[in-house]
Amino acid sequence: LQTEGEKRPDMLRQRICAGIKQAFHFQRNVYSDSSNGSAKVTALIAKSDGPKDGWETIFDAVIKESAIRNKKAQRQGLLKGIISLFEKDPDVKYSNADQLPMLAFASEILGNLPYTSLSDPLFIVYHSSCIAALDGQGVLTQFAELLGGDVCDPNSEEDDIEKLSKQGKFDAAQLGLEAKGAEFGQLCVEAARILPLLKLKQFLRKAYNISEARVTSYVPSEKELIHEKGISISDGPPFSFTMKSILDADGSINWSNSVKIYSSFRRMMRDAEADDVHVDPEPTKSPKRTAKRKRGGSDQVVEESSPKVSPE
């Protein structure tokens, strides 16, 4: 695969996407969690780095052991191929809820690949922002239309559903939402498609110490800066994301999980908008390289972010 990738970069991009899907479905079919019988799928594997234990992704070798490591265009092609999995199919009205766990799996790969140039996490942040801005705003507007909110400014502040969910008092019947369950659930599927990218963007900015000013100034076509090469991820737990089911086995909406996703999506979209408005001053000195982090396991469970957790 690596040899062919050097000859035909487009082929490597296509095969990586196919490989991600196959790896995900293989794990889901072969492995299970004995505690509840659900599939236990992860893009991370344990490794031993001398005296230190840590984690790496199942596709680390594609970057480490091939010429793609030193070729920006090929790296970007590979990353864009993975990111394209999160894009909505223009030929269908709604995304497929069955694909959401696979997207969480893909986000783990993007969050934990061994990047050595800041241009790679910046590239991911850039395209994640584009998808969130284009698709996310549309989903917020559709939610507002369905729920009778302000379609002109659909996410200016926390709404009643978010407040009730936070208090543990949400009741679909009391809010008159039961008749809208099917459409609300489908919109939550769209929100859940974007949610891993929002969390991934937050994670990469923190893990690689990327300022908002650098995010704002970045364009994919720019040349790699010398002082941004040779970077490594900061110490901390690896990125992970787990998505709970929005629809039950009979196809009916799971209100508890759906409302958590709805609330997390709205909150993170507001946070992303605030980040876009606020620009940090550009540092006068070249950023220091962060200490290489041990890809150690973590108990981190963020119900919306590390998604080894479901969004809250």
PDB file of N, CA and C in Angstrom, residues 54-142:
ATOM      1  N   GLY A  54       2.231   3.410  25.770  1.00  0.00           N
ATOM      2  CA  GLY A  54       1.430   4.463  25.167  1.00  0.00           C
ATOM      3  C   GLY A  54       0.473   3.897  24.146  1.00  0.00           C
ATOM      4  N   TRP A  55       0.052   4.769  23.222  1.00  0.00           N
ATOM      5  CA  TRP A  55      -0.927   4.371  22.217  1.00  0.00           C
ATOM      6  C   TRP A  55      -0.521   4.917  20.855  1.00  0.00           C
ATOM      7  N   GLU A  56      -0.940   4.219  19.823  1.00  0.00           N
ATOM      8  CA  GLU A  56      -0.785   4.710  18.462  1.00  0.00           C
ATOM      9  C   GLU A  56      -2.007   4.263  17.671  1.00  0.00           C
ATOM     10  N   THR A  57      -2.224   4.881  16.514  1.00  0.00           N
ATOM     11  CA  THR A  57      -3.377   4.495  15.712  1.00  0.00           C
ATOM     12  C   THR A  57      -3.007   3.313  14.814  1.00  0.00           C
ATOM     13  N   ILE A  58      -4.014   2.656  14.330  1.00  0.00           N
ATOM     14  CA  ILE A  58      -3.776   1.488  13.483  1.00  0.00           C
ATOM     15  C   ILE A  58      -3.181   1.870  12.126  1.00  0.00           C
ATOM     16  N   PHE A  59      -3.161   3.185  11.816  1.00  0.00           N
ATOM     17  CA  PHE A  59      -2.612   3.626  10.531  1.00  0.00           C
ATOM     18  C   PHE A  59      -1.343   4.462  10.687  1.00  0.00           C
ATOM     19  N   ASP A  60      -0.721   4.452  11.860  1.00  0.00           N
ATOM     20  CA  ASP A  60       0.509   5.231  12.060  1.00  0.00           C
ATOM     21  C   ASP A  60       1.592   4.880  11.057  1.00  0.00           C
ATOM     22  N   ALA A  61       1.723   3.586  10.752  1.00  0.00           N
ATOM     23  CA  ALA A  61       2.810   3.137   9.873  1.00  0.00           C
ATOM     24  C   ALA A  61       2.700   3.722   8.474  1.00  0.00           C
ATOM     25  N   VAL A  62       1.498   4.062   8.060  1.00  0.00           N
ATOM     26  CA  VAL A  62       1.321   4.622   6.707  1.00  0.00           C
ATOM     27  C   VAL A  62       2.095   5.927   6.581  1.00  0.00           C
ATOM     28  N   ILE A  63       2.138   6.690   7.665  1.00  0.00           N
ATOM     29  CA  ILE A  63       2.878   7.954   7.648  1.00  0.00           C
ATOM     30  C   ILE A  63       4.338   7.743   8.035  1.00  0.00           C
ATOM     31  N   LYS A  64       4.576   6.943   9.067  1.00  0.00           N
ATOM     32  CA  LYS A  64       5.936   6.771   9.582  1.00  0.00           C
ATOM     33  C   LYS A  64       6.876   6.062   8.610  1.00  0.00           C
ATOM     34  N   GLU A  65       6.358   5.080   7.867  1.00  0.00           N
ATOM     35  CA  GLU A  65       7.228   4.204   7.097  1.00  0.00           C
ATOM     36  C   GLU A  65       7.115   4.402   5.587  1.00  0.00           C
ATOM     37  N   SER A  66       6.607   5.544   5.171  1.00  0.00           N
ATOM     38  CA  SER A  66       6.517   5.790   3.729  1.00  0.00           C
ATOM     39  C   SER A  66       6.996   7.201   3.428  1.00  0.00           C
ATOM     40  N   ALA A  67       7.206   7.469   2.153  1.00  0.00           N
ATOM     41  CA  ALA A  67       7.705   8.774   1.732  1.00  0.00           C
ATOM     42  C   ALA A  67       6.676   9.879   1.954  1.00  0.00           C
ATOM     43  N   ILE A  68       5.437   9.508   2.213  1.00  0.00           N
ATOM     44  CA  ILE A  68       4.386  10.500   2.397  1.00  0.00           C
ATOM     45  C   ILE A  68       4.693  11.421   3.584  1.00  0.00           C
ATOM     46  N   ARG A  69       5.499  10.948   4.520  1.00  0.00           N
ATOM     47  CA  ARG A  69       5.844  11.723   5.714  1.00  0.00           C
ATOM     48  C   ARG A  69       6.465  13.065   5.345  1.00  0.00           C
ATOM     49  N   ASN A  70       7.245  13.091   4.255  1.00  0.00           N
ATOM     50  CA  ASN A  70       7.950  14.314   3.852  1.00  0.00           C
ATOM     51  C   ASN A  70       7.317  15.009   2.655  1.00  0.00           C
ATOM     52  N   LYS A  71       6.113  14.582   2.287  1.00  0.00           N
ATOM     53  CA  LYS A  71       5.458  15.181   1.122  1.00  0.00           C
ATOM     54  C   LYS A  71       4.123  15.782   1.541  1.00  0.00           C
ATOM     55  N   LYS A  72       4.096  17.104   1.634  1.00  0.00           N
ATOM     56  CA  LYS A  72       2.913  17.804   2.142  1.00  0.00           C
ATOM     57  C   LYS A  72       1.672  17.500   1.312  1.00  0.00           C
ATOM     58  N   ALA A  73       1.780  17.553  -0.007  1.00  0.00           N
ATOM     59  CA  ALA A  73       0.612  17.359  -0.866  1.00  0.00           C
ATOM     60  C   ALA A  73      -0.009  15.977  -0.660  1.00  0.00           C
ATOM     61  N   GLN A  74       0.833  14.957  -0.513  1.00  0.00           N
ATOM     62  CA  GLN A  74       0.314  13.610  -0.313  1.00  0.00           C
ATOM     63  C   GLN A  74      -0.305  13.462   1.075  1.00  0.00           C
ATOM     64  N   ARG A  75       0.309  14.096   2.079  1.00  0.00           N
ATOM     65  CA  ARG A  75      -0.277  14.040   3.421  1.00  0.00           C
ATOM     66  C   ARG A  75      -1.637  14.717   3.436  1.00  0.00           C
ATOM     67  N   GLN A  76      -1.719  15.864   2.783  1.00  0.00           N
ATOM     68  CA  GLN A  76      -2.999  16.577   2.742  1.00  0.00           C
ATOM     69  C   GLN A  76      -4.043  15.776   1.979  1.00  0.00           C
ATOM     70  N   GLY A  77      -3.631  15.096   0.927  1.00  0.00           N
ATOM     71  CA  GLY A  77      -4.572  14.268   0.178  1.00  0.00           C
ATOM     72  C   GLY A  77      -5.118  13.143   1.034  1.00  0.00           C
ATOM     73  N   LEU A  78      -4.225  12.531   1.826  1.00  0.00           N
ATOM     74  CA  LEU A  78      -4.656  11.455   2.711  1.00  0.00           C
ATOM     75  C   LEU A  78      -5.620  11.986   3.778  1.00  0.00           C
ATOM     76  N   LEU A  79      -5.252  13.110   4.407  1.00  0.00           N
ATOM     77  CA  LEU A  79      -6.105  13.684   5.453  1.00  0.00           C
ATOM     78  C   LEU A  79      -7.445  14.133   4.891  1.00  0.00           C
ATOM     79  N   LYS A  80      -7.422  14.731   3.693  1.00  0.00           N
ATOM     80  CA  LYS A  80      -8.675  15.188   3.086  1.00  0.00           C
ATOM     81  C   LYS A  80      -9.579  14.004   2.775  1.00  0.00           C
ATOM     82  N   GLY A  81      -8.966  12.885   2.413  1.00  0.00           N
ATOM     83  CA  GLY A  81      -9.758  11.702   2.142  1.00  0.00           C
ATOM     84  C   GLY A  81     -10.501  11.229   3.382  1.00  0.00           C
ATOM     85  N   ILE A  82      -9.823  11.250   4.534  1.00  0.00           N
ATOM     86  CA  ILE A  82     -10.477  10.841   5.773  1.00  0.00           C
ATOM     87  C   ILE A  82     -11.549  11.854   6.165  1.00  0.00           C
ATOM     88  N   ILE A  83     -11.234  13.139   6.049  1.00  0.00           N
ATOM     89  CA  ILE A  83     -12.201  14.186   6.411  1.00  0.00           C
ATOM     90  C   ILE A  83     -13.441  14.120   5.532  1.00  0.00           C
ATOM     91  N   SER A  84     -13.258  13.698   4.285  1.00  0.00           N
ATOM     92  CA  SER A  84     -14.395  13.633   3.356  1.00  0.00           C
ATOM     93  C   SER A  84     -15.465  12.650   3.838  1.00  0.00           C
ATOM     94  N   LEU A  85     -15.099  11.725   4.719  1.00  0.00           N
ATOM     95  CA  LEU A  85     -16.083  10.791   5.262  1.00  0.00           C
ATOM     96  C   LEU A  85     -17.170  11.519   6.045  1.00  0.00           C
ATOM     97  N   PHE A  86     -16.846  12.707   6.561  1.00  0.00           N
ATOM     98  CA  PHE A  86     -17.789  13.473   7.372  1.00  0.00           C
ATOM     99  C   PHE A  86     -18.702  14.375   6.534  1.00  0.00           C
ATOM    100  N   GLU A  87     -18.419  14.487   5.252  1.00  0.00           N
ATOM    101  CA  GLU A  87     -19.225  15.359   4.398  1.00  0.00           C
ATOM    102  C   GLU A  87     -20.552  14.692   4.064  1.00  0.00           C
ATOM    103  N   LYS A  88     -21.577  15.491   3.969  1.00  0.00           N
ATOM    104  CA  LYS A  88     -22.913  14.965   3.687  1.00  0.00           C
ATOM    105  C   LYS A  88     -23.053  14.613   2.213  1.00  0.00           C
ATOM    106  N   ASP A  89     -23.676  13.505   1.964  1.00  0.00           N
ATOM    107  CA  ASP A  89     -23.962  13.094   0.587  1.00  0.00           C
ATOM    108  C   ASP A  89     -25.049  14.017   0.038  1.00  0.00           C
ATOM    109  N   PRO A  90     -24.749  14.796  -0.995  1.00  0.00           N
ATOM    110  CA  PRO A  90     -25.738  15.745  -1.521  1.00  0.00           C
ATOM    111  C   PRO A  90     -26.962  15.083  -2.148  1.00  0.00           C
ATOM    112  N   ASP A  91     -26.865  13.787  -2.407  1.00  0.00           N
ATOM    113  CA  ASP A  91     -27.969  13.092  -3.070  1.00  0.00           C
ATOM    114  C   ASP A  91     -29.001  12.520  -2.097  1.00  0.00           C
ATOM    115  N   VAL A  92     -28.727  12.651  -0.793  1.00  0.00           N
ATOM    116  CA  VAL A  92     -29.687  12.142   0.190  1.00  0.00           C
ATOM    117  C   VAL A  92     -30.103  13.258   1.137  1.00  0.00           C
ATOM    118  N   LYS A  93     -31.319  13.169   1.659  1.00  0.00           N
ATOM    119  CA  LYS A  93     -31.821  14.222   2.542  1.00  0.00           C
ATOM    120  C   LYS A  93     -31.152  14.165   3.898  1.00  0.00           C
ATOM    121  N   TYR A  94     -30.998  12.965   4.445  1.00  0.00           N
ATOM    122  CA  TYR A  94     -30.395  12.808   5.764  1.00  0.00           C
ATOM    123  C   TYR A  94     -29.253  11.792   5.715  1.00  0.00           C
ATOM    124  N   SER A  95     -28.299  11.987   6.589  1.00  0.00           N
ATOM    125  CA  SER A  95     -27.198  11.033   6.710  1.00  0.00           C
ATOM    126  C   SER A  95     -27.698   9.747   7.363  1.00  0.00           C
ATOM    127  N   ASN A  96     -26.926   8.689   7.206  1.00  0.00           N
ATOM    128  CA  ASN A  96     -27.291   7.385   7.753  1.00  0.00           C
ATOM    129  C   ASN A  96     -26.791   7.268   9.191  1.00  0.00           C
ATOM    130  N   ALA A  97     -27.703   7.039  10.129  1.00  0.00           N
ATOM    131  CA  ALA A  97     -27.328   6.930  11.541  1.00  0.00           C
ATOM    132  C   ALA A  97     -26.362   5.780  11.781  1.00  0.00           C
ATOM    133  N   ASP A  98     -26.405   4.748  10.945  1.00  0.00           N
ATOM    134  CA  ASP A  98     -25.516   3.599  11.127  1.00  0.00           C
ATOM    135  C   ASP A  98     -24.055   3.950  10.877  1.00  0.00           C
ATOM    136  N   GLN A  99     -23.799   5.082  10.201  1.00  0.00           N
ATOM    137  CA  GLN A  99     -22.428   5.482   9.889  1.00  0.00           C
ATOM    138  C   GLN A  99     -21.770   6.268  11.020  1.00  0.00           C
ATOM    139  N   LEU A 100     -22.543   6.702  12.003  1.00  0.00           N
ATOM    140  CA  LEU A 100     -21.992   7.567  13.049  1.00  0.00           C
ATOM    141  C   LEU A 100     -20.866   6.915  13.857  1.00  0.00           C
ATOM    142  N   PRO A 101     -20.992   5.655  14.285  1.00  0.00           N
ATOM    143  CA  PRO A 101     -19.866   5.048  15.020  1.00  0.00           C
ATOM    144  C   PRO A 101     -18.592   4.986  14.187  1.00  0.00           C
ATOM    145  N   MET A 102     -18.724   4.777  12.873  1.00  0.00           N
ATOM    146  CA  MET A 102     -17.549   4.739  12.011  1.00  0.00           C
ATOM    147  C   MET A 102     -16.893   6.119  11.923  1.00  0.00           C
ATOM    148  N   LEU A 103     -17.696   7.186  11.965  1.00  0.00           N
ATOM    149  CA  LEU A 103     -17.141   8.538  11.940  1.00  0.00           C
ATOM    150  C   LEU A 103     -16.391   8.833  13.239  1.00  0.00           C
ATOM    151  N   ALA A 104     -16.915   8.344  14.355  1.00  0.00           N
ATOM    152  CA  ALA A 104     -16.202   8.502  15.624  1.00  0.00           C
ATOM    153  C   ALA A 104     -14.848   7.792  15.548  1.00  0.00           C
ATOM    154  N   PHE A 105     -14.839   6.611  14.924  1.00  0.00           N
ATOM    155  CA  PHE A 105     -13.617   5.827  14.720  1.00  0.00           C
ATOM    156  C   PHE A 105     -12.624   6.618  13.861  1.00  0.00           C
ATOM    157  N   ALA A 106     -13.108   7.227  12.773  1.00  0.00           N
ATOM    158  CA  ALA A 106     -12.246   8.014  11.885  1.00  0.00           C
ATOM    159  C   ALA A 106     -11.686   9.238  12.603  1.00  0.00           C
ATOM    160  N   SER A 107     -12.491   9.841  13.471  1.00  0.00           N
ATOM    161  CA  SER A 107     -12.015  11.025  14.197  1.00  0.00           C
ATOM    162  C   SER A 107     -10.877  10.659  15.152  1.00  0.00           C
ATOM    163  N   GLU A 108     -10.897   9.442  15.701  1.00  0.00           N
ATOM    164  CA  GLU A 108      -9.799   8.993  16.559  1.00  0.00           C
ATOM    165  C   GLU A 108      -8.501   8.910  15.758  1.00  0.00           C
ATOM    166  N   ILE A 109      -8.604   8.461  14.527  1.00  0.00           N
ATOM    167  CA  ILE A 109      -7.411   8.373  13.679  1.00  0.00           C
ATOM    168  C   ILE A 109      -6.862   9.770  13.401  1.00  0.00           C
ATOM    169  N   LEU A 110      -7.736  10.696  13.028  1.00  0.00           N
ATOM    170  CA  LEU A 110      -7.297  12.065  12.751  1.00  0.00           C
ATOM    171  C   LEU A 110      -6.703  12.732  13.987  1.00  0.00           C
ATOM    172  N   GLY A 111      -7.238  12.407  15.149  1.00  0.00           N
ATOM    173  CA  GLY A 111      -6.764  13.057  16.372  1.00  0.00           C
ATOM    174  C   GLY A 111      -5.454  12.506  16.895  1.00  0.00           C
ATOM    175  N   ASN A 112      -5.045  11.313  16.442  1.00  0.00           N
ATOM    176  CA  ASN A 112      -3.888  10.661  17.055  1.00  0.00           C
ATOM    177  C   ASN A 112      -2.794  10.226  16.094  1.00  0.00           C
ATOM    178  N   LEU A 113      -2.899  10.566  14.819  1.00  0.00           N
ATOM    179  CA  LEU A 113      -1.808  10.249  13.900  1.00  0.00           C
ATOM    180  C   LEU A 113      -0.533  10.986  14.322  1.00  0.00           C
ATOM    181  N   PRO A 114       0.643  10.456  13.999  1.00  0.00           N
ATOM    182  CA  PRO A 114       1.911  11.055  14.442  1.00  0.00           C
ATOM    183  C   PRO A 114       2.340  12.243  13.576  1.00  0.00           C
ATOM    184  N   TYR A 115       1.743  13.389  13.794  1.00  0.00           N
ATOM    185  CA  TYR A 115       2.076  14.580  13.005  1.00  0.00           C
ATOM    186  C   TYR A 115       3.420  15.156  13.447  1.00  0.00           C
ATOM    187  N   THR A 116       4.212  15.589  12.476  1.00  0.00           N
ATOM    188  CA  THR A 116       5.497  16.219  12.792  1.00  0.00           C
ATOM    189  C   THR A 116       5.595  17.625  12.209  1.00  0.00           C
ATOM    190  N   SER A 117       4.562  18.072  11.542  1.00  0.00           N
ATOM    191  CA  SER A 117       4.504  19.434  11.023  1.00  0.00           C
ATOM    192  C   SER A 117       3.165  20.042  11.417  1.00  0.00           C
ATOM    193  N   LEU A 118       3.196  21.265  11.886  1.00  0.00           N
ATOM    194  CA  LEU A 118       1.971  21.908  12.347  1.00  0.00           C
ATOM    195  C   LEU A 118       0.964  22.082  11.218  1.00  0.00           C
ATOM    196  N   SER A 119       1.432  22.019   9.983  1.00  0.00           N
ATOM    197  CA  SER A 119       0.517  22.194   8.855  1.00  0.00           C
ATOM    198  C   SER A 119      -0.533  21.083   8.804  1.00  0.00           C
ATOM    199  N   ASP A 120      -0.225  19.908   9.356  1.00  0.00           N
ATOM    200  CA  ASP A 120      -1.184  18.798   9.316  1.00  0.00           C
ATOM    201  C   ASP A 120      -2.372  19.018  10.252  1.00  0.00           C
ATOM    202  N   PRO A 121      -2.159  19.270  11.564  1.00  0.00           N
ATOM    203  CA  PRO A 121      -3.316  19.577  12.409  1.00  0.00           C
ATOM    204  C   PRO A 121      -4.032  20.850  11.968  1.00  0.00           C
ATOM    205  N   LEU A 122      -3.292  21.824  11.435  1.00  0.00           N
ATOM    206  CA  LEU A 122      -3.933  23.036  10.924  1.00  0.00           C
ATOM    207  C   LEU A 122      -4.848  22.712   9.748  1.00  0.00           C
ATOM    208  N   PHE A 123      -4.422  21.810   8.899  1.00  0.00           N
ATOM    209  CA  PHE A 123      -5.223  21.391   7.747  1.00  0.00           C
ATOM    210  C   PHE A 123      -6.531  20.752   8.216  1.00  0.00           C
ATOM    211  N   ILE A 124      -6.440  19.920   9.252  1.00  0.00           N
ATOM    212  CA  ILE A 124      -7.631  19.265   9.785  1.00  0.00           C
ATOM    213  C   ILE A 124      -8.562  20.284  10.427  1.00  0.00           C
ATOM    214  N   VAL A 125      -7.996  21.201  11.211  1.00  0.00           N
ATOM    215  CA  VAL A 125      -8.803  22.244  11.854  1.00  0.00           C
ATOM    216  C   VAL A 125      -9.504  23.094  10.795  1.00  0.00           C
ATOM    217  N   TYR A 126      -8.792  23.423   9.733  1.00  0.00           N
ATOM    218  CA  TYR A 126      -9.344  24.255   8.654  1.00  0.00           C
ATOM    219  C   TYR A 126     -10.564  23.580   8.016  1.00  0.00           C
ATOM    220  N   HIS A 127     -10.425  22.324   7.620  1.00  0.00           N
ATOM    221  CA  HIS A 127     -11.522  21.649   6.937  1.00  0.00           C
ATOM    222  C   HIS A 127     -12.652  21.279   7.904  1.00  0.00           C
ATOM    223  N   SER A 128     -12.318  21.013   9.152  1.00  0.00           N
ATOM    224  CA  SER A 128     -13.363  20.766  10.148  1.00  0.00           C
ATOM    225  C   SER A 128     -14.208  22.019  10.332  1.00  0.00           C
ATOM    226  N   SER A 129     -13.549  23.168  10.358  1.00  0.00           N
ATOM    227  CA  SER A 129     -14.265  24.441  10.497  1.00  0.00           C
ATOM    228  C   SER A 129     -15.160  24.704   9.296  1.00  0.00           C
ATOM    229  N   CYS A 130     -14.675  24.354   8.113  1.00  0.00           N
ATOM    230  CA  CYS A 130     -15.470  24.569   6.893  1.00  0.00           C
ATOM    231  C   CYS A 130     -16.750  23.726   6.928  1.00  0.00           C
ATOM    232  N   ILE A 131     -16.615  22.453   7.298  1.00  0.00           N
ATOM    233  CA  ILE A 131     -17.787  21.582   7.351  1.00  0.00           C
ATOM    234  C   ILE A 131     -18.758  22.050   8.425  1.00  0.00           C
ATOM    235  N   ALA A 132     -18.216  22.437   9.599  1.00  0.00           N
ATOM    236  CA  ALA A 132     -19.074  22.904  10.683  1.00  0.00           C
ATOM    237  C   ALA A 132     -19.799  24.190  10.295  1.00  0.00           C
ATOM    238  N   ALA A 133     -19.090  25.087   9.619  1.00  0.00           N
ATOM    239  CA  ALA A 133     -19.705  26.369   9.243  1.00  0.00           C
ATOM    240  C   ALA A 133     -20.790  26.180   8.187  1.00  0.00           C
ATOM    241  N   LEU A 134     -20.514  25.347   7.195  1.00  0.00           N
ATOM    242  CA  LEU A 134     -21.466  25.176   6.102  1.00  0.00           C
ATOM    243  C   LEU A 134     -22.644  24.282   6.508  1.00  0.00           C
ATOM    244  N   ASP A 135     -22.346  23.103   7.015  1.00  0.00           N
ATOM    245  CA  ASP A 135     -23.401  22.152   7.357  1.00  0.00           C
ATOM    246  C   ASP A 135     -24.019  22.442   8.719  1.00  0.00           C
ATOM    247  N   GLY A 136     -23.173  22.844   9.671  1.00  0.00           N
ATOM    248  CA  GLY A 136     -23.664  23.063  11.028  1.00  0.00           C
ATOM    249  C   GLY A 136     -24.704  24.158  11.129  1.00  0.00           C
ATOM    250  N   GLN A 137     -24.473  25.264  10.467  1.00  0.00           N
ATOM    251  CA  GLN A 137     -25.439  26.361  10.515  1.00  0.00           C
ATOM    252  C   GLN A 137     -26.764  25.948   9.894  1.00  0.00           C
ATOM    253  N   GLY A 138     -26.684  25.139   8.846  1.00  0.00           N
ATOM    254  CA  GLY A 138     -27.917  24.657   8.229  1.00  0.00           C
ATOM    255  C   GLY A 138     -28.707  23.763   9.164  1.00  0.00           C
ATOM    256  N   VAL A 139     -28.011  22.914   9.919  1.00  0.00           N
ATOM    257  CA  VAL A 139     -28.681  22.030  10.875  1.00  0.00           C
ATOM    258  C   VAL A 139     -29.325  22.858  11.997  1.00  0.00           C
ATOM    259  N   LEU A 140     -28.622  23.882  12.473  1.00  0.00           N
ATOM    260  CA  LEU A 140     -29.181  24.747  13.519  1.00  0.00           C
ATOM    261  C   LEU A 140     -30.461  25.430  13.035  1.00  0.00           C
ATOM    262  N   THR A 141     -30.452  25.884  11.795  1.00  0.00           N
ATOM    263  CA  THR A 141     -31.636  26.540  11.238  1.00  0.00           C
ATOM    264  C   THR A 141     -32.797  25.557  11.114  1.00  0.00           C
ATOM    265  N   GLN A 142     -32.512  24.329  10.714  1.00  0.00           N
ATOM    266  CA  GLN A 142     -33.565  23.314  10.601  1.00  0.00           C
ATOM    267  C   GLN A 142     -34.149  22.973  11.968  1.00  0.00           C
TER     268      GLN A 142
END
